[in-house]
mmCIF file of C-alpha atoms in Angstrom:
data_model
loop_
_atom_site.group_PDB
_atom_site.id
_atom_site.type_symbol
_atom_site.label_atom_id
_atom_site.label_comp_id
_atom_site.label_asym_id
_atom_site.label_seq_id
_atom_site.Cartn_x
_atom_site.Cartn_y
_atom_site.Cartn_z
ATOM 1 C CA MET X 17 42.831 -53.820 0.025
ATOM 2 C CA PHE X 18 40.298 -52.051 2.205
ATOM 3 C CA ALA X 19 39.286 -49.970 -0.796
ATOM 4 C CA LYS X 20 38.641 -53.166 -2.811
ATOM 5 C CA GLN X 21 36.531 -54.681 -0.028
ATOM 6 C CA LYS X 22 34.591 -51.467 0.308
ATOM 7 C CA ALA X 23 33.884 -51.477 -3.418
ATOM 8 C CA CYS X 24 32.711 -55.100 -3.223
ATOM 9 C CA VAL X 25 30.372 -54.309 -0.338
ATOM 10 C CA GLN X 26 28.881 -51.337 -2.217
ATOM 11 C CA ALA X 27 28.347 -53.495 -5.336
ATOM 12 C CA HIS X 28 26.669 -56.173 -3.226
ATOM 13 C CA LYS X 29 24.359 -53.593 -1.695
ATOM 14 C CA LYS X 30 23.418 -52.343 -5.193
ATOM 15 C CA ASN X 31 22.658 -55.894 -6.324
ATOM 16 C CA VAL X 32 20.498 -56.484 -3.250
ATOM 17 C CA LYS X 33 18.597 -53.231 -3.821
ATOM 18 C CA ALA X 34 18.117 -54.096 -7.519
ATOM 19 C CA GLY X 35 16.847 -57.568 -6.599
ATOM 20 C CA VAL X 36 14.438 -56.121 -4.059
ATOM 21 C CA ALA X 37 13.168 -53.597 -6.619
ATOM 22 C CA HIS X 38 12.757 -56.338 -9.213
ATOM 23 C CA SER X 39 10.938 -58.513 -6.712
ATOM 24 C CA ASN X 40 8.617 -55.624 -5.837
ATOM 25 C CA GLU X 41 7.880 -55.041 -9.524
ATOM 26 C CA GLN X 42 6.984 -58.737 -9.959
ATOM 27 C CA LYS X 43 4.714 -58.631 -6.918
ATOM 28 C CA SER X 44 2.999 -55.483 -8.230
ATOM 29 C CA PHE X 45 2.488 -57.064 -11.662
ATOM 30 C CA LEU X 46 1.074 -60.262 -10.127
ATOM 31 C CA ALA X 47 -1.250 -58.246 -7.907
ATOM 32 C CA LEU X 48 -2.466 -56.191 -10.897
ATOM 33 C CA SER X 49 -3.034 -59.359 -12.934
ATOM 34 C CA GLN X 50 -5.043 -60.968 -10.150
ATOM 35 C CA PHE X 51 -7.124 -57.795 -9.774
ATOM 36 C CA VAL X 52 -7.924 -57.714 -13.506
ATOM 37 C CA LEU X 53 -8.858 -61.403 -13.508
ATOM 38 C CA SER X 54 -10.990 -61.038 -10.409
ATOM 39 C CA ALA X 55 -12.725 -57.970 -11.893
ATOM 40 C CA ALA X 56 -13.617 -59.919 -15.012
ATOM 41 C CA GLN X 57 -15.271 -62.537 -12.824
ATOM 42 C CA LEU X 58 -17.374 -60.064 -10.849
ATOM 43 C CA ARG X 59 -20.314 -60.874 -13.157
ATOM 44 C CA SER X 60 -20.968 -64.553 -13.184
ATOM 45 C CA PRO X 61 -21.320 -66.125 -16.638
ATOM 46 C CA PRO X 62 -24.908 -66.681 -17.738
ATOM 47 C CA VAL X 63 -26.327 -70.070 -17.006
ATOM 48 C CA LEU X 64 -27.370 -71.808 -20.171
ATOM 49 C CA ARG X 65 -30.781 -73.264 -19.665
ATOM 50 C CA HIS X 66 -31.795 -75.838 -22.163
ATOM 51 C CA SER X 67 -35.563 -75.678 -21.758
ATOM 52 C CA LYS X 68 -37.563 -77.811 -24.131
ATOM 53 C CA ILE X 69 -40.407 -75.899 -25.812
ATOM 54 C CA PRO X 70 -43.641 -77.907 -25.481
ATOM 55 C CA CYS X 71 -45.318 -78.783 -28.745
ATOM 56 C CA TYR X 72 -48.999 -79.388 -29.321
ATOM 57 C CA GLU X 73 -50.922 -82.022 -31.173
ATOM 58 C CA VAL X 74 -53.933 -80.703 -33.083
ATOM 59 C CA GLU X 75 -56.750 -83.074 -33.916
ATOM 60 C CA ILE X 76 -59.046 -81.993 -36.746
ATOM 61 C CA LEU X 77 -62.569 -83.476 -36.586
ATOM 62 C CA ASP X 78 -65.435 -83.072 -39.019
ATOM 63 C CA ALA X 79 -68.147 -80.906 -37.462
ATOM 64 C CA GLN X 80 -70.928 -82.960 -39.045
ATOM 65 C CA SER X 81 -69.844 -86.547 -38.404
ATOM 66 C CA ARG X 82 -67.104 -86.040 -35.790
ATOM 67 C CA LYS X 83 -64.919 -88.190 -37.992
ATOM 68 C CA GLN X 84 -61.202 -87.529 -37.689
ATOM 69 C CA ILE X 85 -59.868 -85.790 -40.775
ATOM 70 C CA CYS X 86 -56.200 -85.558 -39.805
ATOM 71 C CA VAL X 87 -53.826 -84.981 -36.909
ATOM 72 C CA VAL X 88 -51.252 -82.206 -37.019
ATOM 73 C CA ASP X 89 -48.380 -83.025 -34.670
ATOM 74 C CA LYS X 90 -45.366 -81.103 -33.384
ATOM 75 C CA VAL X 91 -47.120 -77.747 -33.535
ATOM 76 C CA HIS X 92 -45.164 -74.829 -32.107
ATOM 77 C CA PRO X 93 -47.087 -72.775 -29.504
ATOM 78 C CA LEU X 94 -46.745 -69.613 -31.617
ATOM 79 C CA SER X 95 -48.086 -71.272 -34.759
ATOM 80 C CA THR X 96 -51.258 -69.606 -36.020
ATOM 81 C CA LEU X 97 -54.430 -71.255 -37.229
ATOM 82 C CA LEU X 98 -53.420 -70.281 -40.757
ATOM 83 C CA ASP X 99 -50.321 -72.452 -40.293
ATOM 84 C CA ILE X 100 -52.601 -75.279 -39.143
ATOM 85 C CA LYS X 101 -54.744 -74.859 -42.250
ATOM 86 C CA HIS X 102 -51.665 -75.123 -44.460
ATOM 87 C CA ARG X 103 -50.668 -78.323 -42.635
ATOM 88 C CA VAL X 104 -54.181 -79.697 -43.167
ATOM 89 C CA HIS X 105 -53.938 -78.786 -46.854
ATOM 90 C CA GLN X 106 -50.682 -80.745 -47.089
ATOM 91 C CA ALA X 107 -52.372 -83.795 -45.581
ATOM 92 C CA CYS X 108 -55.623 -83.343 -47.531
ATOM 93 C CA PRO X 109 -54.897 -81.467 -50.789
ATOM 94 C CA GLU X 110 -58.608 -81.110 -51.627
ATOM 95 C CA TRP X 111 -59.069 -78.710 -48.682
ATOM 96 C CA TYR X 112 -57.164 -75.530 -49.471
ATOM 97 C CA PRO X 113 -56.701 -73.051 -46.567
ATOM 98 C CA SER X 114 -59.345 -70.494 -47.549
ATOM 99 C CA ARG X 115 -61.970 -73.263 -47.687
ATOM 100 C CA ILE X 116 -61.311 -74.473 -44.144
ATOM 101 C CA GLY X 117 -63.348 -73.130 -41.228
ATOM 102 C CA LEU X 118 -62.207 -74.064 -37.718
ATOM 103 C CA ARG X 119 -64.083 -73.822 -34.421
ATOM 104 C CA GLN X 120 -63.419 -74.993 -30.894
ATOM 105 C CA GLU X 121 -67.002 -76.154 -30.459
ATOM 106 C CA ARG X 122 -68.973 -78.549 -32.608
ATOM 107 C CA ILE X 123 -71.403 -76.394 -34.599
ATOM 108 C CA THR X 124 -72.883 -78.014 -37.670
ATOM 109 C CA SER X 125 -74.135 -74.774 -39.237
ATOM 110 C CA ILE X 126 -71.874 -72.901 -41.630
ATOM 111 C CA GLU X 127 -73.241 -69.625 -40.283
ATOM 112 C CA GLY X 128 -71.562 -67.961 -37.341
ATOM 113 C CA PRO X 129 -68.020 -66.854 -36.528
ATOM 114 C CA PHE X 130 -65.003 -69.064 -37.066
ATOM 115 C CA LEU X 131 -61.645 -68.764 -35.355
ATOM 116 C CA ARG X 132 -59.478 -66.088 -36.952
ATOM 117 C CA ASP X 133 -56.380 -67.128 -38.869
ATOM 118 C CA THR X 134 -54.159 -64.887 -36.734
ATOM 119 C CA ILE X 135 -54.936 -66.680 -33.448
ATOM 120 C CA SER X 136 -51.993 -68.694 -32.115
ATOM 121 C CA ILE X 137 -52.506 -72.290 -31.080
ATOM 122 C CA GLN X 138 -51.465 -71.591 -27.491
ATOM 123 C CA ASP X 139 -54.403 -69.195 -27.146
ATOM 124 C CA VAL X 140 -56.920 -71.969 -27.781
ATOM 125 C CA ALA X 141 -55.028 -74.827 -26.147
ATOM 126 C CA VAL X 142 -56.233 -76.245 -22.840
ATOM 127 C CA SER X 143 -53.901 -79.247 -22.874
ATOM 128 C CA SER X 144 -51.197 -80.613 -25.113
ATOM 129 C CA ILE X 145 -53.901 -82.082 -27.376
ATOM 130 C CA VAL X 146 -56.094 -79.526 -29.119
ATOM 131 C CA THR X 147 -59.339 -80.527 -30.824
ATOM 132 C CA LEU X 148 -60.716 -78.312 -33.578
ATOM 133 C CA TYR X 149 -63.880 -78.862 -35.619
ATOM 134 C CA PHE X 150 -63.675 -78.537 -39.384
ATOM 135 C CA THR X 151 -66.359 -77.021 -41.625
ATOM 136 C CA ASP X 152 -66.169 -76.875 -45.395
ATOM 137 C CA LEU X 153 -66.780 -73.253 -46.390
ATOM 138 C CA GLY X 154 -67.216 -74.140 -50.053
ATOM 139 C CA GLN X 155 -65.406 -72.636 -52.980
ATOM 140 C CA GLN X 156 -63.841 -69.333 -51.974
ATOM 141 C CA VAL X 157 -62.816 -66.222 -53.880
ATOM 142 C CA SER X 158 -60.947 -63.158 -52.697
ATOM 143 C CA TRP X 159 -62.862 -59.993 -51.865
ATOM 144 C CA THR X 160 -60.818 -58.124 -54.438
ATOM 145 C CA THR X 161 -62.079 -60.487 -57.144
ATOM 146 C CA VAL X 162 -65.644 -60.072 -55.876
ATOM 147 C CA PHE X 163 -65.647 -56.279 -56.051
ATOM 148 C CA LEU X 164 -63.800 -56.134 -59.352
ATOM 149 C CA SER X 165 -66.390 -58.474 -60.850
ATOM 150 C CA GLU X 166 -69.339 -56.600 -59.357
ATOM 151 C CA TYR X 167 -68.111 -53.162 -60.467
ATOM 152 C CA SER X 168 -66.609 -53.895 -63.869
ATOM 153 C CA GLY X 169 -69.783 -55.611 -65.071
ATOM 154 C CA PRO X 170 -72.098 -52.576 -64.684
ATOM 155 C CA LEU X 171 -69.501 -50.330 -66.287
ATOM 156 C CA LEU X 172 -69.318 -52.442 -69.454
ATOM 157 C CA ILE X 173 -73.039 -53.285 -69.544
ATOM 158 C CA TYR X 174 -74.086 -49.648 -69.371
ATOM 159 C CA LEU X 175 -71.700 -48.724 -72.175
ATOM 160 C CA LEU X 176 -73.181 -51.459 -74.361
ATOM 161 C CA PHE X 177 -76.643 -49.934 -73.971
ATOM 162 C CA TYR X 178 -75.273 -46.417 -74.419
ATOM 163 C CA VAL X 179 -73.682 -47.181 -77.787
ATOM 164 C CA ARG X 180 -76.882 -49.084 -78.698
ATOM 165 C CA VAL X 181 -75.393 -52.367 -79.733
ATOM 166 C CA SER X 182 -77.390 -53.954 -82.522
ATOM 167 C CA GLY X 183 -80.074 -56.313 -81.303
ATOM 168 C CA ILE X 184 -80.961 -54.341 -78.163
ATOM 169 C CA TYR X 185 -83.269 -51.738 -79.691
ATOM 170 C CA ASP X 186 -85.185 -51.399 -82.917
ATOM 171 C CA THR X 187 -82.781 -50.878 -85.791
ATOM 172 C CA GLU X 188 -84.525 -47.849 -87.273
ATOM 173 C CA GLU X 189 -84.911 -46.103 -83.920
ATOM 174 C CA SER X 190 -81.289 -46.782 -82.995
ATOM 175 C CA TYR X 191 -80.107 -44.718 -85.950
ATOM 176 C CA GLU X 192 -81.653 -41.564 -84.538
ATOM 177 C CA THR X 193 -78.821 -39.165 -83.767
ATOM 178 C CA PHE X 194 -80.488 -36.775 -81.338
ATOM 179 C CA ARG X 195 -80.390 -37.641 -77.649
ATOM 180 C CA HIS X 196 -81.331 -35.516 -74.703
ATOM 181 C CA PRO X 197 -78.249 -34.177 -72.860
ATOM 182 C CA VAL X 198 -79.281 -36.021 -69.691
ATOM 183 C CA VAL X 199 -78.613 -39.318 -71.485
ATOM 184 C CA HIS X 200 -74.968 -38.390 -72.037
ATOM 185 C CA LEU X 201 -74.691 -36.909 -68.554
ATOM 186 C CA SER X 202 -76.120 -40.089 -67.002
ATOM 187 C CA CYS X 203 -73.571 -42.218 -68.837
ATOM 188 C CA PHE X 204 -70.762 -39.979 -67.631
ATOM 189 C CA CYS X 205 -71.923 -40.083 -63.979
ATOM 190 C CA HIS X 206 -72.525 -43.833 -64.046
ATOM 191 C CA CYS X 207 -69.102 -44.596 -65.519
ATOM 192 C CA LEU X 208 -67.392 -42.152 -63.160
ATOM 193 C CA HIS X 209 -69.099 -43.803 -60.183
ATOM 194 C CA TYR X 210 -67.924 -47.316 -61.035
ATOM 195 C CA LEU X 211 -64.471 -46.219 -62.147
ATOM 196 C CA ARG X 212 -64.018 -44.672 -58.706
ATOM 197 C CA TYR X 213 -65.136 -47.926 -57.085
ATOM 198 C CA LEU X 214 -62.693 -49.944 -59.186
ATOM 199 C CA LEU X 215 -59.769 -47.654 -58.350
ATOM 200 C CA GLU X 216 -60.652 -47.733 -54.636
ATOM 201 C CA THR X 217 -60.762 -51.537 -54.732
ATOM 202 C CA LEU X 218 -57.326 -51.741 -56.332
ATOM 203 C CA PHE X 219 -55.462 -48.994 -54.496
ATOM 204 C CA VAL X 220 -57.377 -47.879 -51.388
ATOM 205 C CA HIS X 221 -59.444 -50.529 -49.643
ATOM 206 C CA LYS X 222 -57.915 -53.114 -47.346
ATOM 207 C CA PHE X 223 -60.185 -56.038 -46.579
ATOM 208 C CA SER X 224 -60.186 -57.568 -43.106
ATOM 209 C CA ALA X 225 -61.396 -60.936 -44.403
ATOM 210 C CA GLY X 226 -59.419 -62.358 -47.301
ATOM 211 C CA HIS X 227 -62.042 -64.604 -48.884
ATOM 212 C CA THR X 228 -65.762 -65.150 -49.205
ATOM 213 C CA PRO X 229 -67.857 -68.008 -50.655
ATOM 214 C CA LEU X 230 -68.250 -68.062 -54.409
ATOM 215 C CA LYS X 231 -72.042 -67.893 -54.062
ATOM 216 C CA ASN X 232 -71.732 -64.393 -52.560
ATOM 217 C CA MET X 233 -69.955 -63.178 -55.683
ATOM 218 C CA ILE X 234 -72.612 -64.757 -57.875
ATOM 219 C CA LYS X 235 -75.415 -63.079 -55.914
ATOM 220 C CA GLY X 236 -73.609 -59.716 -55.976
ATOM 221 C CA CYS X 237 -72.941 -59.875 -59.700
ATOM 222 C CA ALA X 238 -76.556 -60.875 -60.411
ATOM 223 C CA PHE X 239 -77.771 -57.920 -58.349
ATOM 224 C CA TYR X 240 -75.490 -55.271 -59.872
ATOM 225 C CA TRP X 241 -75.487 -56.579 -63.421
ATOM 226 C CA GLY X 242 -79.224 -57.225 -63.488
ATOM 227 C CA PHE X 243 -80.267 -53.792 -62.243
ATOM 228 C CA THR X 244 -77.733 -52.085 -64.501
ATOM 229 C CA SER X 245 -79.189 -53.855 -67.524
ATOM 230 C CA CYS X 246 -82.682 -52.843 -66.447
ATOM 231 C CA PHE X 247 -82.223 -49.107 -66.002
ATOM 232 C CA ALA X 248 -79.587 -48.767 -68.729
ATOM 233 C CA TYR X 249 -82.179 -50.129 -71.161
ATOM 234 C CA TYR X 250 -84.682 -47.420 -70.224
ATOM 235 C CA ILE X 251 -82.278 -44.483 -69.979
ATOM 236 C CA ASN X 252 -80.625 -45.175 -73.335
ATOM 237 C CA HIS X 253 -83.831 -46.150 -75.129
ATOM 238 C CA PRO X 254 -84.539 -44.042 -78.244
ATOM 239 C CA ARG X 255 -87.974 -43.170 -76.778
ATOM 240 C CA TYR X 256 -86.628 -42.070 -73.406
ATOM 241 C CA THR X 257 -88.354 -38.949 -72.060
ATOM 242 C CA PRO X 258 -86.323 -36.422 -70.022
ATOM 243 C CA PRO X 259 -87.219 -35.432 -66.421
ATOM 244 C CA SER X 260 -90.369 -33.451 -65.757
ATOM 245 C CA PHE X 261 -88.669 -30.278 -64.518
ATOM 246 C CA GLY X 262 -86.087 -30.204 -67.278
ATOM 247 C CA ASN X 263 -82.594 -28.819 -66.841
ATOM 248 C CA ARG X 264 -83.255 -27.434 -63.351
ATOM 249 C CA GLN X 265 -83.936 -30.918 -62.028
ATOM 250 C CA VAL X 266 -80.916 -32.331 -63.843
ATOM 251 C CA THR X 267 -78.586 -29.598 -62.550
ATOM 252 C CA LEU X 268 -79.657 -29.972 -58.917
ATOM 253 C CA ALA X 269 -79.286 -33.736 -59.168
ATOM 254 C CA LEU X 270 -75.829 -33.363 -60.678
ATOM 255 C CA VAL X 271 -74.728 -31.209 -57.723
ATOM 256 C CA ALA X 272 -76.190 -33.727 -55.274
ATOM 257 C CA PHE X 273 -74.380 -36.530 -57.106
ATOM 258 C CA LEU X 274 -71.271 -35.713 -55.083
ATOM 259 C CA ILE X 275 -73.139 -36.488 -51.786
ATOM 260 C CA GLY X 276 -75.702 -39.204 -52.416
ATOM 261 C CA SER X 277 -74.821 -40.916 -55.745
ATOM 262 C CA TRP X 278 -77.797 -43.193 -56.390
ATOM 263 C CA VAL X 279 -80.469 -40.928 -54.914
ATOM 264 C CA SER X 280 -79.330 -38.072 -57.121
ATOM 265 C CA PHE X 281 -79.022 -40.426 -60.100
ATOM 266 C CA THR X 282 -82.669 -41.404 -59.550
ATOM 267 C CA ILE X 283 -83.736 -37.749 -59.551
ATOM 268 C CA MET X 284 -81.561 -36.954 -62.563
ATOM 269 C CA THR X 285 -82.959 -39.719 -64.762
ATOM 270 C CA GLN X 286 -86.434 -39.961 -63.175
ATOM 271 C CA THR X 287 -86.461 -43.719 -63.822
ATOM 272 C CA LEU X 288 -88.290 -46.259 -61.640
ATOM 273 C CA PRO X 289 -85.673 -49.073 -61.859
ATOM 274 C CA VAL X 290 -82.979 -46.672 -60.628
ATOM 275 C CA GLY X 291 -85.200 -45.732 -57.679
ATOM 276 C CA VAL X 292 -85.751 -49.395 -56.748
ATOM 277 C CA PHE X 293 -82.022 -50.043 -57.028
ATOM 278 C CA ALA X 294 -81.211 -47.003 -54.874
ATOM 279 C CA SER X 295 -83.716 -48.105 -52.201
ATOM 280 C CA LEU X 296 -82.250 -51.599 -52.010
ATOM 281 C CA MET X 297 -78.740 -50.159 -51.832
ATOM 282 C CA ILE X 298 -79.737 -47.890 -48.928
ATOM 283 C CA ILE X 299 -81.198 -50.872 -47.037
ATOM 284 C CA GLN X 300 -78.102 -52.990 -47.660
ATOM 285 C CA MET X 301 -75.699 -50.199 -46.724
ATOM 286 C CA ALA X 302 -77.669 -49.519 -43.540
ATOM 287 C CA GLN X 303 -77.396 -53.169 -42.497
ATOM 288 C CA TRP X 304 -73.636 -53.224 -43.158
ATOM 289 C CA ALA X 305 -73.134 -49.938 -41.319
ATOM 290 C CA LYS X 306 -75.116 -51.072 -38.253
ATOM 291 C CA ARG X 307 -73.184 -54.347 -38.127
ATOM 292 C CA LYS X 308 -69.817 -52.588 -38.320
ATOM 293 C CA HIS X 309 -70.975 -50.010 -35.795
ATOM 294 C CA ARG X 310 -71.708 -52.783 -33.287
ATOM 295 C CA ILE X 311 -68.215 -54.184 -33.872
ATOM 296 C CA TYR X 312 -66.696 -50.746 -33.237
ATOM 297 C CA GLN X 313 -68.716 -50.458 -30.046
ATOM 298 C CA ARG X 314 -67.319 -53.746 -28.752
ATOM 299 C CA LYS X 315 -63.722 -52.908 -29.628
ATOM 300 C CA SER X 316 -63.574 -49.170 -28.955
ATOM 301 C CA ASN X 317 -64.210 -46.889 -26.009
ATOM 302 C CA HIS X 318 -67.516 -45.412 -24.873
ATOM 303 C CA ALA X 319 -67.124 -42.428 -27.192
ATOM 304 C CA VAL X 320 -68.380 -44.607 -30.060
ATOM 305 C CA TYR X 321 -71.776 -44.942 -28.370
ATOM 306 C CA ARG X 322 -72.414 -41.251 -29.011
ATOM 307 C CA LYS X 323 -71.945 -41.704 -32.751
ATOM 308 C CA SER X 324 -74.337 -42.976 -35.413
ATOM 309 C CA ALA X 325 -73.849 -45.642 -38.044
ATOM 310 C CA ILE X 326 -74.848 -43.542 -41.081
ATOM 311 C CA ILE X 327 -77.248 -40.655 -40.398
ATOM 312 C CA PRO X 328 -76.729 -38.655 -37.173
ATOM 313 C CA PHE X 329 -79.591 -38.973 -34.647
ATOM 314 C CA LEU X 330 -81.496 -41.302 -36.978
ATOM 315 C CA LEU X 331 -79.468 -44.378 -37.943
#
């Protein structure tokens, strides 16, 4: 009997120990779970802020009459002026984006700088209502079209005079087969010059301004095409006389052709129209170079001030 009671007591003690162990395991698990949950909440969840982005209202006024053309509403702050021009074009289809010039101030003249298309509306905004003045820039063409027109014309015109198309020269004189070698060399140099310009326009040059007024292309084409017709007529004329110093002058001019194209072409052909054309080109190039040099001086560091626009120490 005592043995049975002793066995019961030992079994009870085992059950108590097992229960205590199980209870300790539960407490440990609960403590570990609470620690994991508390660790996950160490970083507070981000606060969602629903901030409303302010929009602008852009009023477009005519620079001449101050008459309201249209109002562009709900404009995002990061919208560019090119986006505004597209919105204006949607409201007024007759004004396509490249024809629209926008300024912050009322200036009636078409000359002078306009706001760039890349400027965002928040950069010019003083309040929620932005007023911009509209100027009609006239019919516009891309710079690529301008240069392709200016350079392809002289190339074709010169070849027409070189092959002596009927009606340009006297019929009997045109049939003469002999030509001085400088005539063929001049045609080669002239065509090579404009072919290089055409290839650079298509594959090399990147234009900062996308468009220009149509009248600029007309003036450029008249200048290039007109002078090409003038000196091509004389160089390819059946009565053309070669340079005074013969082959020596032609050879030196051919070598110099790689450095100063039109100056050397003038010496090579010894023709007055080519010299006038070269002089006008030098004046025009000098004006463009000085204008771009001033822009570089404004945008770049002081090292640019020690450099020249075209010719060192002179220009």
